[in-house]
Amino acid sequence: MTVGLYSISVRGFDVPGLLAWAASHRIPFVHLRGGPRGVDLAAQPVATVKRWAAAARSTVPVTGVTADVDLADLAASDPARRARACRDLAGLVEAADLLGAGWVRLLACTPLTADALSAVGRLPVVAGSRLPLLVEPHHRQWMTLNGVQALARLVADCPAVGLLADTAQLATAPPTSAKGAVEAILDRARVLHLSDPGTGWDAPAHADVAAAAAARARAGAFAEVAVEWTGADRSPHGCLARYHAAVAWWQQHTGSPA
């Protein structure tokens, strides 16, 4: 299994420059931060997105795009907030599709009930999405029995929705539910971010999560795996060093080629 790179891991490039740099270092694909806190993909002129798509075809593909839209925005009781989130998501999906990406990530920073998640899954922008929408749990309450059950129900009821697992986020699981919750999320995740906040995988909780992810990869799990480096030095040189360290760790623990 080849290992890609999430774009927040490096700074100083525009999109074509990032893709050219990735190709020059044999990074096979990129996940692009596409919301307003990234390249704001949906706000770009169509001509710009088409130019970026051409750059991707000649360098390395952008296989996934991450949104800043949170599930809580789509579940909001305020109609204006909910409508704005739906418009933002629809615009990003359209632009990501034009770019050639295969999925869009949704954040899950705010715990929601199973009923609220089910309502999100019935929204036309979610249920009818032209690209798969991968929910990334970003709060430790998702890594509890109730949280995992709510996510599992959403994924089961809405074929357009899947999960993206981030090892650093999963490492925050409450100790009382950590093992079972982490395993349940990893079992359902289509994409994995091997996330290094600057400590590698030395902390016991993170090491356990990364090892569990590697075990599943050996059994054929995950359509894609990408490195997410969030430490202090995100220069091209610093990022590349952490990327190669992560790939070496992944190869060692999965027996897969880089």
Coordinates of C-alpha atoms in Angstrom, one line a residue:
M1 CA 0.0 0.0 0.0
T2 CA 1.4 3.4 -1.0
V3 CA 1.3 6.3 1.4
G4 CA 0.3 9.8 0.5
L5 CA 0.6 13.1 2.2
Y6 CA -2.1 15.5 3.7
S7 CA -1.3 19.0 2.5
I8 CA -1.4 20.6 5.9
S9 CA 1.9 18.8 6.5
V10 CA 3.9 21.3 4.5
R11 CA 3.8 25.1 3.9
G12 CA 5.0 27.5 1.3
F13 CA 3.4 26.1 -1.9
D14 CA 0.4 27.0 -4.0
V15 CA -1.5 23.9 -5.3
P16 CA 0.5 23.3 -8.5
G17 CA 3.7 23.9 -6.6
L18 CA 2.7 21.4 -4.0
L19 CA 1.8 18.7 -6.5
A20 CA 5.1 19.3 -8.5
W21 CA 7.1 19.1 -5.2
A22 CA 5.2 15.9 -4.2
A23 CA 5.9 14.3 -7.6
S24 CA 9.6 15.2 -7.4
H25 CA 9.9 13.3 -4.1
R26 CA 7.8 10.3 -5.3
I27 CA 4.9 11.0 -3.0
P28 CA 2.2 9.2 -4.8
F29 CA -0.9 11.3 -4.0
V30 CA -2.1 14.2 -1.9
H31 CA -5.1 14.9 0.3
L32 CA -5.8 18.6 0.0
R33 CA -7.2 20.9 2.7
G34 CA -10.0 22.4 0.7
G35 CA -12.0 24.6 3.0
P36 CA -11.5 28.3 3.9
R37 CA -8.7 27.3 6.3
G38 CA -7.0 25.7 3.4
V39 CA -7.1 26.6 -0.3
D40 CA -10.8 27.5 -0.2
L41 CA -11.4 25.3 -3.2
A42 CA -15.1 26.1 -3.6
A43 CA -14.3 29.8 -3.9
Q44 CA -11.9 29.4 -6.7
P45 CA -12.9 30.3 -10.3
V46 CA -13.7 27.2 -12.4
A47 CA -10.8 28.0 -14.6
T48 CA -8.4 27.8 -11.6
V49 CA -9.8 24.5 -10.5
K50 CA -9.4 23.1 -14.0
R51 CA -5.8 24.4 -14.1
W52 CA -5.2 22.6 -10.8
A53 CA -6.8 19.4 -12.2
A54 CA -4.5 19.6 -15.2
A55 CA -1.5 20.0 -12.8
A56 CA -2.7 16.9 -10.8
R57 CA -2.9 14.9 -14.0
S58 CA 0.7 15.7 -14.9
T59 CA 2.2 15.3 -11.4
V60 CA 0.3 13.4 -8.6
P61 CA -3.4 13.1 -8.1
V62 CA -5.5 14.8 -5.4
T63 CA -7.4 11.8 -4.2
G64 CA -9.4 13.5 -1.4
V65 CA -10.3 17.0 -0.2
T66 CA -11.1 18.0 3.4
A67 CA -13.9 20.4 4.2
D68 CA -14.1 22.7 7.2
V69 CA -17.9 22.0 7.4
D70 CA -18.8 20.2 10.6
L71 CA -21.6 17.8 11.1
A72 CA -22.9 20.1 13.8
D73 CA -23.3 22.8 11.1
L74 CA -25.4 20.4 9.0
A75 CA -27.5 19.5 12.1
A76 CA -27.9 23.1 13.4
S77 CA -31.4 24.1 14.5
D78 CA -30.8 27.6 13.0
P79 CA -32.0 27.3 9.4
A80 CA -29.6 29.9 8.1
R81 CA -26.6 28.2 9.6
R82 CA -27.8 24.8 8.3
A83 CA -28.5 26.2 4.8
R84 CA -25.1 27.9 4.7
A85 CA -23.4 24.6 5.6
C86 CA -25.3 22.8 2.9
R87 CA -24.3 25.4 0.3
D88 CA -20.7 25.2 1.4
L89 CA -20.6 21.4 1.2
A90 CA -22.3 21.3 -2.1
G91 CA -19.9 23.8 -3.6
L92 CA -16.9 22.0 -2.3
V93 CA -18.1 18.6 -3.5
E94 CA -18.6 20.1 -7.0
A95 CA -15.1 21.6 -7.0
A96 CA -13.5 18.5 -5.6
D97 CA -15.2 16.4 -8.3
L98 CA -13.8 18.8 -11.0
L99 CA -10.4 18.5 -9.4
G100 CA -10.5 14.8 -9.8
A101 CA -10.8 13.9 -6.0
G102 CA -12.6 10.7 -5.0
W103 CA -14.0 11.9 -1.6
V104 CA -14.6 14.8 0.7
R105 CA -13.9 14.8 4.4
L106 CA -16.5 16.2 6.9
L107 CA -15.4 17.2 10.4
A108 CA -17.0 15.9 13.6
C109 CA -15.8 18.2 16.2
T110 CA -19.0 18.4 18.2
P111 CA -20.7 15.4 19.7
L112 CA -24.2 14.7 18.3
T113 CA -27.0 12.3 19.1
A114 CA -27.8 9.4 16.9
D115 CA -31.0 11.1 15.9
A116 CA -29.2 14.3 14.9
L117 CA -26.8 12.3 12.8
S118 CA -29.7 10.4 11.1
A119 CA -31.2 13.8 10.2
V120 CA -27.9 14.8 8.7
G121 CA -27.8 11.6 6.7
R122 CA -31.2 12.4 5.2
L123 CA -30.2 15.8 3.9
P124 CA -30.1 15.8 0.1
V125 CA -26.6 17.3 0.0
V126 CA -25.4 14.3 2.1
A127 CA -27.6 11.4 0.9
G128 CA -27.3 12.5 -2.8
S129 CA -23.6 13.5 -2.7
R130 CA -21.8 12.8 -6.0
L131 CA -18.7 12.0 -4.0
P132 CA -18.4 9.9 -0.8
L133 CA -18.4 12.0 2.4
L134 CA -16.0 10.7 5.0
V135 CA -16.6 11.8 8.6
E136 CA -13.5 12.3 10.7
P137 CA -14.2 12.0 14.5
H138 CA -12.5 15.0 16.2
H139 CA -13.8 14.7 19.7
R140 CA -13.1 12.1 22.3
Q141 CA -16.8 11.6 23.0
W142 CA -17.1 10.0 19.5
M143 CA -14.7 7.4 20.9
T144 CA -17.3 6.1 23.4
L145 CA -19.9 3.4 23.1
N146 CA -22.7 5.9 22.3
G147 CA -20.5 7.9 19.9
V148 CA -19.4 4.9 17.9
Q149 CA -23.0 3.5 17.8
A150 CA -24.2 6.8 16.4
L151 CA -21.5 6.9 13.8
A152 CA -22.1 3.3 12.9
R153 CA -25.8 4.0 12.4
L154 CA -25.1 6.9 10.1
V155 CA -22.7 4.9 8.0
A156 CA -25.1 2.0 7.8
D157 CA -28.2 4.1 6.9
C158 CA -26.5 6.4 4.4
P159 CA -24.3 4.8 1.7
A160 CA -22.8 8.1 0.7
V161 CA -21.1 8.4 4.2
G162 CA -18.0 6.7 5.4
L163 CA -15.3 7.4 8.0
L164 CA -11.8 8.8 8.0
A165 CA -9.7 7.7 10.9
D166 CA -6.9 9.9 12.3
T167 CA -4.5 8.1 14.7
A168 CA -3.9 11.2 16.8
Q169 CA -7.6 11.8 17.3
L170 CA -8.3 8.2 18.1
A171 CA -5.5 8.3 20.7
T172 CA -7.7 10.7 22.7
A173 CA -10.3 8.0 23.4
P174 CA -11.4 7.7 27.0
P175 CA -9.5 4.9 28.6
T176 CA -12.7 3.1 29.7
S177 CA -13.8 2.7 26.1
A178 CA -10.6 3.1 24.1
K179 CA -9.9 -0.3 22.7
G180 CA -13.4 -1.2 21.6
A181 CA -14.2 2.2 20.2
V182 CA -10.9 2.6 18.3
E183 CA -11.3 -0.8 16.8
A184 CA -14.9 -0.1 15.8
I185 CA -13.9 3.2 14.0
L186 CA -10.9 1.6 12.3
D187 CA -13.1 -1.3 11.1
R188 CA -15.3 1.2 9.4
A189 CA -12.8 3.7 8.1
R190 CA -12.1 3.9 4.4
V191 CA -9.2 6.3 4.7
L192 CA -6.5 6.6 7.4
H193 CA -4.4 9.6 8.4
L194 CA -1.2 8.4 10.1
S195 CA -1.0 11.5 12.2
D196 CA 2.2 12.7 13.8
P197 CA 1.8 15.8 16.1
G198 CA 5.6 15.9 16.7
T199 CA 6.0 12.9 19.0
G200 CA 5.8 10.2 16.4
W201 CA 4.0 7.2 17.9
D202 CA 5.9 7.0 21.2
A203 CA 3.0 7.8 23.5
P204 CA 1.4 4.6 24.6
A205 CA -2.1 5.5 23.5
H206 CA -1.0 6.6 20.1
A207 CA 1.3 3.7 19.7
D208 CA -1.5 1.3 20.4
V209 CA -3.8 3.1 17.8
A210 CA -1.1 3.1 15.1
A211 CA -0.4 -0.6 15.7
A212 CA -4.1 -1.5 15.5
A213 CA -4.3 0.5 12.2
A214 CA -1.3 -1.3 10.8
A215 CA -2.8 -4.7 11.8
R216 CA -5.9 -3.8 9.8
A217 CA -3.9 -2.7 6.9
R218 CA -2.1 -6.0 6.8
A219 CA -5.6 -7.6 6.4
G220 CA -6.5 -5.3 3.5
A221 CA -8.3 -2.4 5.3
F222 CA -8.2 1.2 4.1
A223 CA -8.5 2.4 0.5
E224 CA -5.9 5.1 1.3
V225 CA -3.3 6.0 3.9
A226 CA -1.7 9.4 4.1
V227 CA 0.8 11.0 6.5
E228 CA -0.5 14.0 8.5
W229 CA 2.4 15.9 10.0
T230 CA 1.3 18.7 12.4
G231 CA 4.5 19.5 14.2
A232 CA 6.4 22.8 14.4
D233 CA 8.6 22.5 11.3
R234 CA 6.4 22.2 8.3
S235 CA 9.0 23.5 5.9
P236 CA 9.4 21.2 2.8
H237 CA 12.6 19.8 4.3
G238 CA 11.0 19.2 7.7
C239 CA 7.9 17.7 6.3
L240 CA 9.8 15.4 4.0
A241 CA 11.9 14.0 6.9
R242 CA 8.7 13.2 8.9
Y243 CA 7.0 11.8 5.9
H244 CA 9.9 9.4 5.2
A245 CA 10.0 8.4 8.9
A246 CA 6.3 7.7 8.8
V247 CA 6.5 5.6 5.6
A248 CA 9.4 3.6 7.1
W249 CA 7.4 2.9 10.2
W250 CA 4.4 1.9 8.1
Q251 CA 6.4 -0.4 5.9
Q252 CA 8.0 -2.0 9.0
H253 CA 4.6 -2.7 10.6
T254 CA 2.6 -3.7 7.6
G255 CA 5.2 -5.2 5.2
S256 CA 3.9 -3.0 2.4
P257 CA 6.0 -1.1 -0.1
A258 CA 6.2 2.7 0.1

